[in-house]
Amino acid sequence: MKARHDQHFLRDRRAIERIVALSEVSGRSVLEIGPGEGVLTAALLQAGAKVTAIELDPSLVAGLEERFAGEIGAGAFTLIHGDAVRVPYPAFDIVVANLPYSASSPITFRLLEAGFEQAVLMYQREFAERMAAPVGTPECGRLSVMVQTYADVKLCFNLPPGAFSPPPQVASTVVRLTPHEPPYYIADREVYAAVVRELFSHRRKTARNGLRGGRGALGAENVERAIAGLPEEILSMRPEELSLMVFAMIANLCTGEKKPSPQ
Protein backbone atom coordinates (compact mmCIF):
# COMPACT_ATOMS: atom_id res chain seq x y z
CA MET A 1 0.00 0.00 0.00
CA LYS A 2 1.38 3.39 -1.00
CA ALA A 3 1.34 6.21 1.55
CA ARG A 4 -0.92 9.09 0.53
CA HIS A 5 0.05 12.64 1.52
CA ASP A 6 3.21 11.25 3.16
CA GLN A 7 1.16 9.47 5.86
CA HIS A 8 2.28 6.28 7.57
CA PHE A 9 -0.31 4.97 9.98
CA LEU A 10 0.86 3.91 13.42
CA ARG A 11 -0.18 0.33 14.21
CA ASP A 12 1.85 -0.46 17.33
CA ARG A 13 -0.69 -0.50 20.18
CA ARG A 14 1.97 -0.23 22.88
CA ALA A 15 3.47 2.84 21.14
CA ILE A 16 0.04 4.48 20.97
CA GLU A 17 -0.45 3.93 24.71
CA ARG A 18 3.00 5.40 25.44
CA ILE A 19 2.30 8.49 23.30
CA VAL A 20 -1.00 9.21 25.04
CA ALA A 21 0.62 8.71 28.46
CA LEU A 22 3.28 11.37 27.81
CA SER A 23 0.78 14.17 28.56
CA GLU A 24 -2.15 14.49 30.92
CA VAL A 25 -4.88 14.76 28.29
CA SER A 26 -7.96 14.01 30.38
CA GLY A 27 -10.35 16.96 30.25
CA ARG A 28 -7.98 18.94 27.99
CA SER A 29 -8.41 20.32 24.48
CA VAL A 30 -6.09 18.30 22.27
CA LEU A 31 -5.14 19.12 18.68
CA GLU A 32 -4.27 16.15 16.49
CA ILE A 33 -2.67 16.68 13.09
CA GLY A 34 -2.99 13.96 10.47
CA PRO A 35 -5.26 11.51 12.36
CA GLY A 36 -5.32 9.12 9.41
CA GLU A 37 -7.64 6.25 10.25
CA GLY A 38 -8.15 7.44 13.84
CA VAL A 39 -6.17 4.92 15.90
CA LEU A 40 -4.45 7.60 18.00
CA THR A 41 -7.66 9.66 17.98
CA ALA A 42 -9.56 6.81 19.60
CA ALA A 43 -6.91 6.42 22.29
CA LEU A 44 -7.01 10.16 23.07
CA LEU A 45 -10.80 10.15 23.31
CA GLN A 46 -10.70 7.06 25.53
CA ALA A 47 -8.24 8.90 27.80
CA GLY A 48 -10.78 11.70 28.26
CA ALA A 49 -9.44 14.30 25.83
CA LYS A 50 -11.62 16.64 23.81
CA VAL A 51 -10.03 16.27 20.38
CA THR A 52 -9.89 18.51 17.32
CA ALA A 53 -8.20 16.85 14.35
CA ILE A 54 -6.97 18.28 11.05
CA GLU A 55 -6.95 15.86 8.10
CA LEU A 56 -6.10 16.62 4.47
CA ASP A 57 -7.17 13.42 2.72
CA PRO A 58 -10.92 13.55 1.86
CA SER A 59 -11.27 9.76 1.88
CA LEU A 60 -9.83 9.62 5.40
CA VAL A 61 -12.11 12.47 6.48
CA ALA A 62 -15.12 10.44 5.37
CA GLY A 63 -13.89 7.42 7.29
CA LEU A 64 -13.27 9.47 10.44
CA GLU A 65 -16.71 11.07 10.24
CA GLU A 66 -18.26 7.62 10.09
CA ARG A 67 -16.07 6.07 12.79
CA PHE A 68 -16.52 8.89 15.27
CA ALA A 69 -20.07 9.97 14.46
CA GLY A 70 -21.12 9.50 18.07
CA GLU A 71 -18.21 11.51 19.46
CA ILE A 72 -18.82 14.28 16.90
CA GLY A 73 -22.49 14.41 17.93
CA ALA A 74 -21.53 14.57 21.60
CA GLY A 75 -19.07 17.42 21.00
CA ALA A 76 -16.04 15.37 22.08
CA PHE A 77 -14.50 15.28 18.60
CA THR A 78 -14.24 18.00 15.93
CA LEU A 79 -12.84 17.24 12.48
CA ILE A 80 -11.34 19.89 10.20
CA HIS A 81 -10.76 19.02 6.54
CA GLY A 82 -7.70 21.00 5.49
CA ASP A 83 -3.93 21.34 5.21
CA ALA A 84 -2.26 21.72 8.62
CA VAL A 85 0.41 23.92 7.03
CA ARG A 86 -2.22 26.53 6.09
CA VAL A 87 -5.54 26.05 7.87
CA PRO A 88 -6.16 28.27 10.94
CA TYR A 89 -5.58 26.37 14.16
CA PRO A 90 -8.34 26.28 16.78
CA ALA A 91 -7.63 27.03 20.43
CA PHE A 92 -6.02 24.02 22.12
CA ASP A 93 -4.02 23.08 25.22
CA ILE A 94 -1.96 20.12 24.01
CA VAL A 95 -1.00 18.85 20.57
CA VAL A 96 -0.44 15.14 19.92
CA ALA A 97 0.36 14.09 16.37
CA ASN A 98 2.05 11.67 14.03
CA LEU A 99 3.17 14.43 11.67
CA PRO A 100 3.60 13.99 7.91
CA TYR A 101 7.39 14.02 7.71
CA SER A 102 7.60 16.25 4.62
CA ALA A 103 5.73 19.01 6.50
CA SER A 104 7.40 18.57 9.91
CA SER A 105 9.32 21.84 9.85
CA PRO A 106 6.54 24.29 8.81
CA ILE A 107 4.00 22.64 11.11
CA THR A 108 6.39 22.75 14.07
CA PHE A 109 7.10 26.45 13.54
CA ARG A 110 3.36 27.16 13.20
CA LEU A 111 2.65 25.32 16.44
CA LEU A 112 5.31 27.31 18.30
CA GLU A 113 3.73 30.54 17.04
CA ALA A 114 0.25 29.36 18.03
CA GLY A 115 1.32 28.47 21.56
CA PHE A 116 0.50 25.38 23.61
CA GLU A 117 1.14 23.80 27.01
CA GLN A 118 2.82 20.69 25.66
CA ALA A 119 3.34 18.89 22.37
CA VAL A 120 3.93 15.19 21.77
CA LEU A 121 4.98 14.82 18.15
CA MET A 122 6.29 12.04 15.95
CA TYR A 123 9.17 12.90 13.63
CA GLN A 124 11.67 11.22 11.39
CA ARG A 125 14.48 10.22 13.75
CA GLU A 126 17.13 12.31 11.99
CA PHE A 127 14.87 15.39 12.12
CA ALA A 128 14.23 14.86 15.85
CA GLU A 129 17.93 14.53 16.58
CA ARG A 130 18.68 17.77 14.71
CA MET A 131 15.95 19.50 16.71
CA ALA A 132 17.54 18.35 19.97
CA ALA A 133 21.17 19.01 18.94
CA PRO A 134 22.81 21.32 21.49
CA VAL A 135 23.11 24.89 20.22
CA GLY A 136 26.75 25.81 19.72
CA THR A 137 27.79 22.37 18.41
CA PRO A 138 28.49 21.23 14.83
CA GLU A 139 25.24 19.22 14.78
CA CYS A 140 22.97 22.20 15.42
CA GLY A 141 21.16 24.18 12.75
CA ARG A 142 18.30 26.58 12.20
CA LEU A 143 15.80 24.03 13.52
CA SER A 144 17.79 23.48 16.75
CA VAL A 145 18.12 27.20 17.43
CA MET A 146 14.53 28.17 16.66
CA VAL A 147 12.89 25.35 18.59
CA GLN A 148 15.20 25.55 21.61
CA THR A 149 14.72 29.30 21.82
CA TYR A 150 11.05 28.72 22.62
CA ALA A 151 10.79 25.19 24.03
CA ASP A 152 12.50 22.39 25.92
CA VAL A 153 13.04 19.35 23.69
CA LYS A 154 12.91 15.80 25.05
CA LEU A 155 13.52 12.76 22.83
CA CYS A 156 11.16 10.20 24.37
CA PHE A 157 11.50 6.97 22.38
CA ASN A 158 12.25 5.59 18.92
CA LEU A 159 10.05 3.44 16.70
CA PRO A 160 11.12 1.14 13.85
CA PRO A 161 9.51 1.28 10.39
CA GLY A 162 7.56 -1.89 11.21
CA ALA A 163 5.44 0.02 13.73
CA PHE A 164 3.68 1.73 10.80
CA SER A 165 1.63 0.78 7.77
CA PRO A 166 2.90 1.28 5.17
CA PRO A 167 6.39 1.18 6.73
CA PRO A 168 8.42 4.38 6.14
CA GLN A 169 11.99 4.10 4.89
CA VAL A 170 13.31 5.63 8.12
CA ALA A 171 13.12 5.20 11.88
CA SER A 172 10.88 7.55 13.85
CA THR A 173 11.16 9.36 17.18
CA VAL A 174 8.51 10.66 19.55
CA VAL A 175 9.45 14.09 20.91
CA ARG A 176 7.91 16.11 23.74
CA LEU A 177 8.11 19.90 23.49
CA THR A 178 7.42 22.08 26.52
CA PRO A 179 7.30 25.81 25.70
CA HIS A 180 9.20 28.42 27.69
CA GLU A 181 9.97 32.09 27.31
CA PRO A 182 13.20 32.84 25.39
CA PRO A 183 16.18 32.74 27.77
CA TYR A 184 17.35 36.13 26.44
CA TYR A 185 15.40 39.22 25.51
CA ILE A 186 14.33 39.32 21.85
CA ALA A 187 13.14 42.73 20.65
CA ASP A 188 11.44 41.42 17.49
CA ARG A 189 10.75 37.72 16.97
CA GLU A 190 10.40 38.09 13.21
CA VAL A 191 13.82 39.72 12.96
CA TYR A 192 15.26 37.01 15.22
CA ALA A 193 13.85 34.30 12.93
CA ALA A 194 15.24 36.10 9.87
CA VAL A 195 18.71 36.40 11.43
CA VAL A 196 18.81 32.70 12.30
CA ARG A 197 17.55 31.76 8.84
CA GLU A 198 20.04 33.95 6.99
CA LEU A 199 23.04 32.88 9.06
CA PHE A 200 22.32 29.19 8.60
CA SER A 201 21.66 29.65 4.89
CA HIS A 202 25.34 30.72 4.81
CA ARG A 203 26.53 28.25 7.44
CA ARG A 204 29.97 27.78 5.86
CA LYS A 205 30.62 31.50 6.21
CA THR A 206 31.57 33.52 9.27
CA ALA A 207 28.87 35.50 11.05
CA ARG A 208 30.18 38.69 9.42
CA ASN A 209 29.94 37.30 5.89
CA GLY A 210 26.68 35.49 6.61
CA LEU A 211 25.07 38.72 7.78
CA ARG A 212 26.31 40.57 4.74
CA GLY A 213 24.94 37.76 2.58
CA GLY A 214 21.56 38.37 4.21
CA ARG A 215 21.40 42.12 3.55
CA GLY A 216 18.52 41.65 1.15
CA ALA A 217 16.34 40.11 3.87
CA LEU A 218 17.65 42.02 6.89
CA GLY A 219 18.39 45.42 5.36
CA ALA A 220 21.89 46.71 4.59
CA GLU A 221 21.75 49.42 7.27
CA ASN A 222 20.62 46.96 9.93
CA VAL A 223 23.36 44.49 9.01
CA GLU A 224 26.11 47.11 9.13
CA ARG A 225 24.83 48.36 12.51
CA ALA A 226 24.94 44.81 13.86
CA ILE A 227 28.45 44.20 12.53
CA ALA A 228 29.67 47.47 14.03
CA GLY A 229 28.26 46.46 17.43
CA LEU A 230 29.69 42.94 17.57
CA PRO A 231 33.15 41.96 18.79
CA GLU A 232 35.56 40.40 16.31
CA GLU A 233 35.43 37.10 18.21
CA ILE A 234 31.74 36.68 17.35
CA LEU A 235 32.05 38.01 13.80
CA SER A 236 34.68 35.37 13.02
CA MET A 237 32.54 32.46 14.26
CA ARG A 238 30.37 30.24 12.10
CA PRO A 239 26.63 29.95 12.86
CA GLU A 240 26.87 26.54 14.55
CA GLU A 241 29.35 28.01 17.05
CA LEU A 242 27.00 30.76 18.25
CA SER A 243 24.95 30.58 21.46
CA LEU A 244 21.31 31.55 21.93
CA MET A 245 22.50 34.68 23.72
CA VAL A 246 24.57 35.70 20.70
CA PHE A 247 21.72 35.07 18.24
CA ALA A 248 19.54 37.33 20.40
CA MET A 249 22.31 39.95 20.53
CA ILE A 250 22.67 39.98 16.74
CA ALA A 251 18.92 40.21 16.18
CA ASN A 252 18.53 43.01 18.71
CA LEU A 253 21.36 44.97 17.09
CA CYS A 254 19.56 44.60 13.76
CA THR A 255 16.47 46.17 15.34
CA GLY A 256 18.44 48.94 17.04
CA GLU A 257 18.68 47.33 20.51
CA LYS A 258 22.15 47.24 22.00
CA LYS A 259 22.17 43.87 23.73
CA PRO A 260 19.91 41.15 25.12
CA SER A 261 19.16 41.07 28.79
CA PRO A 262 18.16 37.95 30.77
CA GLN A 263 14.48 37.65 31.64
GROMACS .gro file of C-alpha atoms in nm:
model
  263
    1MET     CA    1   0.000   0.000   0.000
    2LYS     CA    2   0.138   0.339  -0.100
    3ALA     CA    3   0.134   0.621   0.155
    4ARG     CA    4  -0.092   0.909   0.053
    5HIS     CA    5   0.005   1.264   0.152
    6ASP     CA    6   0.321   1.125   0.316
    7GLN     CA    7   0.116   0.947   0.586
    8HIS     CA    8   0.228   0.628   0.757
    9PHE     CA    9  -0.031   0.497   0.998
   10LEU     CA   10   0.086   0.391   1.342
   11ARG     CA   11  -0.018   0.033   1.421
   12ASP     CA   12   0.185  -0.046   1.733
   13ARG     CA   13  -0.069  -0.050   2.018
   14ARG     CA   14   0.197  -0.023   2.288
   15ALA     CA   15   0.347   0.284   2.114
   16ILE     CA   16   0.004   0.448   2.097
   17GLU     CA   17  -0.045   0.393   2.471
   18ARG     CA   18   0.300   0.540   2.544
   19ILE     CA   19   0.230   0.849   2.330
   20VAL     CA   20  -0.100   0.921   2.504
   21ALA     CA   21   0.062   0.871   2.846
   22LEU     CA   22   0.328   1.137   2.781
   23SER     CA   23   0.078   1.417   2.856
   24GLU     CA   24  -0.215   1.449   3.092
   25VAL     CA   25  -0.488   1.476   2.829
   26SER     CA   26  -0.796   1.401   3.038
   27GLY     CA   27  -1.035   1.696   3.025
   28ARG     CA   28  -0.798   1.894   2.799
   29SER     CA   29  -0.841   2.032   2.448
   30VAL     CA   30  -0.609   1.830   2.227
   31LEU     CA   31  -0.514   1.912   1.868
   32GLU     CA   32  -0.427   1.615   1.649
   33ILE     CA   33  -0.267   1.668   1.309
   34GLY     CA   34  -0.299   1.396   1.047
   35PRO     CA   35  -0.526   1.151   1.236
   36GLY     CA   36  -0.532   0.912   0.941
   37GLU     CA   37  -0.764   0.625   1.025
   38GLY     CA   38  -0.815   0.744   1.384
   39VAL     CA   39  -0.617   0.492   1.590
   40LEU     CA   40  -0.445   0.760   1.800
   41THR     CA   41  -0.766   0.966   1.798
   42ALA     CA   42  -0.956   0.681   1.960
   43ALA     CA   43  -0.691   0.642   2.229
   44LEU     CA   44  -0.701   1.016   2.307
   45LEU     CA   45  -1.080   1.015   2.331
   46GLN     CA   46  -1.070   0.706   2.553
   47ALA     CA   47  -0.824   0.890   2.780
   48GLY     CA   48  -1.078   1.170   2.826
   49ALA     CA   49  -0.944   1.430   2.583
   50LYS     CA   50  -1.162   1.664   2.381
   51VAL     CA   51  -1.003   1.627   2.038
   52THR     CA   52  -0.989   1.851   1.732
   53ALA     CA   53  -0.820   1.685   1.435
   54ILE     CA   54  -0.697   1.828   1.105
   55GLU     CA   55  -0.695   1.586   0.810
   56LEU     CA   56  -0.610   1.662   0.447
   57ASP     CA   57  -0.717   1.342   0.272
   58PRO     CA   58  -1.092   1.355   0.186
   59SER     CA   59  -1.127   0.976   0.188
   60LEU     CA   60  -0.983   0.962   0.540
   61VAL     CA   61  -1.211   1.247   0.648
   62ALA     CA   62  -1.512   1.044   0.537
   63GLY     CA   63  -1.389   0.742   0.729
   64LEU     CA   64  -1.327   0.947   1.044
   65GLU     CA   65  -1.671   1.107   1.024
   66GLU     CA   66  -1.826   0.762   1.009
   67ARG     CA   67  -1.607   0.607   1.279
   68PHE     CA   68  -1.652   0.889   1.527
   69ALA     CA   69  -2.007   0.997   1.446
   70GLY     CA   70  -2.112   0.950   1.807
   71GLU     CA   71  -1.821   1.151   1.946
   72ILE     CA   72  -1.882   1.428   1.690
   73GLY     CA   73  -2.249   1.441   1.793
   74ALA     CA   74  -2.153   1.457   2.160
   75GLY     CA   75  -1.907   1.742   2.100
   76ALA     CA   76  -1.604   1.537   2.208
   77PHE     CA   77  -1.450   1.528   1.860
   78THR     CA   78  -1.424   1.800   1.593
   79LEU     CA   79  -1.284   1.724   1.248
   80ILE     CA   80  -1.134   1.989   1.020
   81HIS     CA   81  -1.076   1.902   0.654
   82GLY     CA   82  -0.770   2.100   0.549
   83ASP     CA   83  -0.393   2.134   0.521
   84ALA     CA   84  -0.226   2.172   0.862
   85VAL     CA   85   0.041   2.392   0.703
   86ARG     CA   86  -0.222   2.653   0.609
   87VAL     CA   87  -0.554   2.605   0.787
   88PRO     CA   88  -0.616   2.827   1.094
   89TYR     CA   89  -0.558   2.637   1.416
   90PRO     CA   90  -0.834   2.628   1.678
   91ALA     CA   91  -0.763   2.703   2.043
   92PHE     CA   92  -0.602   2.402   2.212
   93ASP     CA   93  -0.402   2.308   2.522
   94ILE     CA   94  -0.196   2.012   2.401
   95VAL     CA   95  -0.100   1.885   2.057
   96VAL     CA   96  -0.044   1.514   1.992
   97ALA     CA   97   0.036   1.409   1.637
   98ASN     CA   98   0.205   1.167   1.403
   99LEU     CA   99   0.317   1.443   1.167
  100PRO     CA  100   0.360   1.399   0.791
  101TYR     CA  101   0.739   1.402   0.771
  102SER     CA  102   0.760   1.625   0.462
  103ALA     CA  103   0.573   1.901   0.650
  104SER     CA  104   0.740   1.857   0.991
  105SER     CA  105   0.932   2.184   0.985
  106PRO     CA  106   0.654   2.429   0.881
  107ILE     CA  107   0.400   2.264   1.111
  108THR     CA  108   0.639   2.275   1.407
  109PHE     CA  109   0.710   2.645   1.354
  110ARG     CA  110   0.336   2.716   1.320
  111LEU     CA  111   0.265   2.532   1.644
  112LEU     CA  112   0.531   2.731   1.830
  113GLU     CA  113   0.373   3.054   1.704
  114ALA     CA  114   0.025   2.936   1.803
  115GLY     CA  115   0.132   2.847   2.156
  116PHE     CA  116   0.050   2.538   2.361
  117GLU     CA  117   0.114   2.380   2.701
  118GLN     CA  118   0.282   2.069   2.566
  119ALA     CA  119   0.334   1.889   2.237
  120VAL     CA  120   0.393   1.519   2.177
  121LEU     CA  121   0.498   1.482   1.815
  122MET     CA  122   0.629   1.204   1.595
  123TYR     CA  123   0.917   1.290   1.363
  124GLN     CA  124   1.167   1.122   1.139
  125ARG     CA  125   1.448   1.022   1.375
  126GLU     CA  126   1.713   1.231   1.199
  127PHE     CA  127   1.487   1.539   1.212
  128ALA     CA  128   1.423   1.486   1.585
  129GLU     CA  129   1.793   1.453   1.658
  130ARG     CA  130   1.868   1.777   1.471
  131MET     CA  131   1.595   1.950   1.671
  132ALA     CA  132   1.754   1.835   1.997
  133ALA     CA  133   2.117   1.901   1.894
  134PRO     CA  134   2.281   2.132   2.149
  135VAL     CA  135   2.311   2.489   2.022
  136GLY     CA  136   2.675   2.581   1.972
  137THR     CA  137   2.779   2.237   1.841
  138PRO     CA  138   2.849   2.123   1.483
  139GLU     CA  139   2.524   1.922   1.478
  140CYS     CA  140   2.297   2.220   1.542
  141GLY     CA  141   2.116   2.418   1.275
  142ARG     CA  142   1.830   2.658   1.220
  143LEU     CA  143   1.580   2.403   1.352
  144SER     CA  144   1.779   2.348   1.675
  145VAL     CA  145   1.812   2.720   1.743
  146MET     CA  146   1.453   2.817   1.666
  147VAL     CA  147   1.289   2.535   1.859
  148GLN     CA  148   1.520   2.555   2.161
  149THR     CA  149   1.472   2.930   2.182
  150TYR     CA  150   1.105   2.872   2.262
  151ALA     CA  151   1.079   2.519   2.403
  152ASP     CA  152   1.250   2.239   2.592
  153VAL     CA  153   1.304   1.935   2.369
  154LYS     CA  154   1.291   1.580   2.505
  155LEU     CA  155   1.352   1.276   2.283
  156CYS     CA  156   1.116   1.020   2.437
  157PHE     CA  157   1.150   0.697   2.238
  158ASN     CA  158   1.225   0.559   1.892
  159LEU     CA  159   1.005   0.344   1.670
  160PRO     CA  160   1.112   0.114   1.385
  161PRO     CA  161   0.951   0.128   1.039
  162GLY     CA  162   0.756  -0.189   1.121
  163ALA     CA  163   0.544   0.002   1.373
  164PHE     CA  164   0.368   0.173   1.080
  165SER     CA  165   0.163   0.078   0.777
  166PRO     CA  166   0.290   0.128   0.517
  167PRO     CA  167   0.639   0.118   0.673
  168PRO     CA  168   0.842   0.438   0.614
  169GLN     CA  169   1.199   0.410   0.489
  170VAL     CA  170   1.331   0.563   0.812
  171ALA     CA  171   1.312   0.520   1.188
  172SER     CA  172   1.088   0.755   1.385
  173THR     CA  173   1.116   0.936   1.718
  174VAL     CA  174   0.851   1.066   1.955
  175VAL     CA  175   0.945   1.409   2.091
  176ARG     CA  176   0.791   1.611   2.374
  177LEU     CA  177   0.811   1.990   2.349
  178THR     CA  178   0.742   2.208   2.652
  179PRO     CA  179   0.730   2.581   2.570
  180HIS     CA  180   0.920   2.842   2.769
  181GLU     CA  181   0.997   3.209   2.731
  182PRO     CA  182   1.320   3.284   2.539
  183PRO     CA  183   1.618   3.274   2.777
  184TYR     CA  184   1.735   3.613   2.644
  185TYR     CA  185   1.540   3.922   2.551
  186ILE     CA  186   1.433   3.932   2.185
  187ALA     CA  187   1.314   4.273   2.065
  188ASP     CA  188   1.144   4.142   1.749
  189ARG     CA  189   1.075   3.772   1.697
  190GLU     CA  190   1.040   3.809   1.321
  191VAL     CA  191   1.382   3.972   1.296
  192TYR     CA  192   1.526   3.701   1.522
  193ALA     CA  193   1.385   3.430   1.293
  194ALA     CA  194   1.524   3.610   0.987
  195VAL     CA  195   1.871   3.640   1.143
  196VAL     CA  196   1.881   3.270   1.230
  197ARG     CA  197   1.755   3.176   0.884
  198GLU     CA  198   2.004   3.395   0.699
  199LEU     CA  199   2.304   3.288   0.906
  200PHE     CA  200   2.232   2.919   0.860
  201SER     CA  201   2.166   2.965   0.489
  202HIS     CA  202   2.534   3.072   0.481
  203ARG     CA  203   2.653   2.825   0.744
  204ARG     CA  204   2.997   2.778   0.586
  205LYS     CA  205   3.062   3.150   0.621
  206THR     CA  206   3.157   3.352   0.927
  207ALA     CA  207   2.887   3.550   1.105
  208ARG     CA  208   3.018   3.869   0.942
  209ASN     CA  209   2.994   3.730   0.589
  210GLY     CA  210   2.668   3.549   0.661
  211LEU     CA  211   2.507   3.872   0.778
  212ARG     CA  212   2.631   4.057   0.474
  213GLY     CA  213   2.494   3.776   0.258
  214GLY     CA  214   2.156   3.837   0.421
  215ARG     CA  215   2.140   4.212   0.355
  216GLY     CA  216   1.852   4.165   0.115
  217ALA     CA  217   1.634   4.011   0.387
  218LEU     CA  218   1.765   4.202   0.689
  219GLY     CA  219   1.839   4.542   0.536
  220ALA     CA  220   2.189   4.671   0.459
  221GLU     CA  221   2.175   4.942   0.727
  222ASN     CA  222   2.062   4.696   0.993
  223VAL     CA  223   2.336   4.449   0.901
  224GLU     CA  224   2.611   4.711   0.913
  225ARG     CA  225   2.483   4.836   1.251
  226ALA     CA  226   2.494   4.481   1.386
  227ILE     CA  227   2.845   4.420   1.253
  228ALA     CA  228   2.967   4.747   1.403
  229GLY     CA  229   2.826   4.646   1.743
  230LEU     CA  230   2.969   4.294   1.757
  231PRO     CA  231   3.315   4.196   1.879
  232GLU     CA  232   3.556   4.040   1.631
  233GLU     CA  233   3.543   3.710   1.821
  234ILE     CA  234   3.174   3.668   1.735
  235LEU     CA  235   3.205   3.801   1.380
  236SER     CA  236   3.468   3.537   1.302
  237MET     CA  237   3.254   3.246   1.426
  238ARG     CA  238   3.037   3.024   1.210
  239PRO     CA  239   2.663   2.995   1.286
  240GLU     CA  240   2.687   2.654   1.455
  241GLU     CA  241   2.935   2.801   1.705
  242LEU     CA  242   2.700   3.076   1.825
  243SER     CA  243   2.495   3.058   2.146
  244LEU     CA  244   2.131   3.155   2.193
  245MET     CA  245   2.250   3.468   2.372
  246VAL     CA  246   2.457   3.570   2.070
  247PHE     CA  247   2.172   3.507   1.824
  248ALA     CA  248   1.954   3.733   2.040
  249MET     CA  249   2.231   3.995   2.053
  250ILE     CA  250   2.267   3.998   1.674
  251ALA     CA  251   1.892   4.021   1.618
  252ASN     CA  252   1.853   4.301   1.871
  253LEU     CA  253   2.136   4.497   1.709
  254CYS     CA  254   1.956   4.460   1.376
  255THR     CA  255   1.647   4.617   1.534
  256GLY     CA  256   1.844   4.894   1.704
  257GLU     CA  257   1.868   4.733   2.051
  258LYS     CA  258   2.215   4.724   2.200
  259LYS     CA  259   2.217   4.387   2.373
  260PRO     CA  260   1.991   4.115   2.512
  261SER     CA  261   1.916   4.107   2.879
  262PRO     CA  262   1.816   3.795   3.077
  263GLN     CA  263   1.448   3.765   3.164
   0.00000   0.00000   0.00000
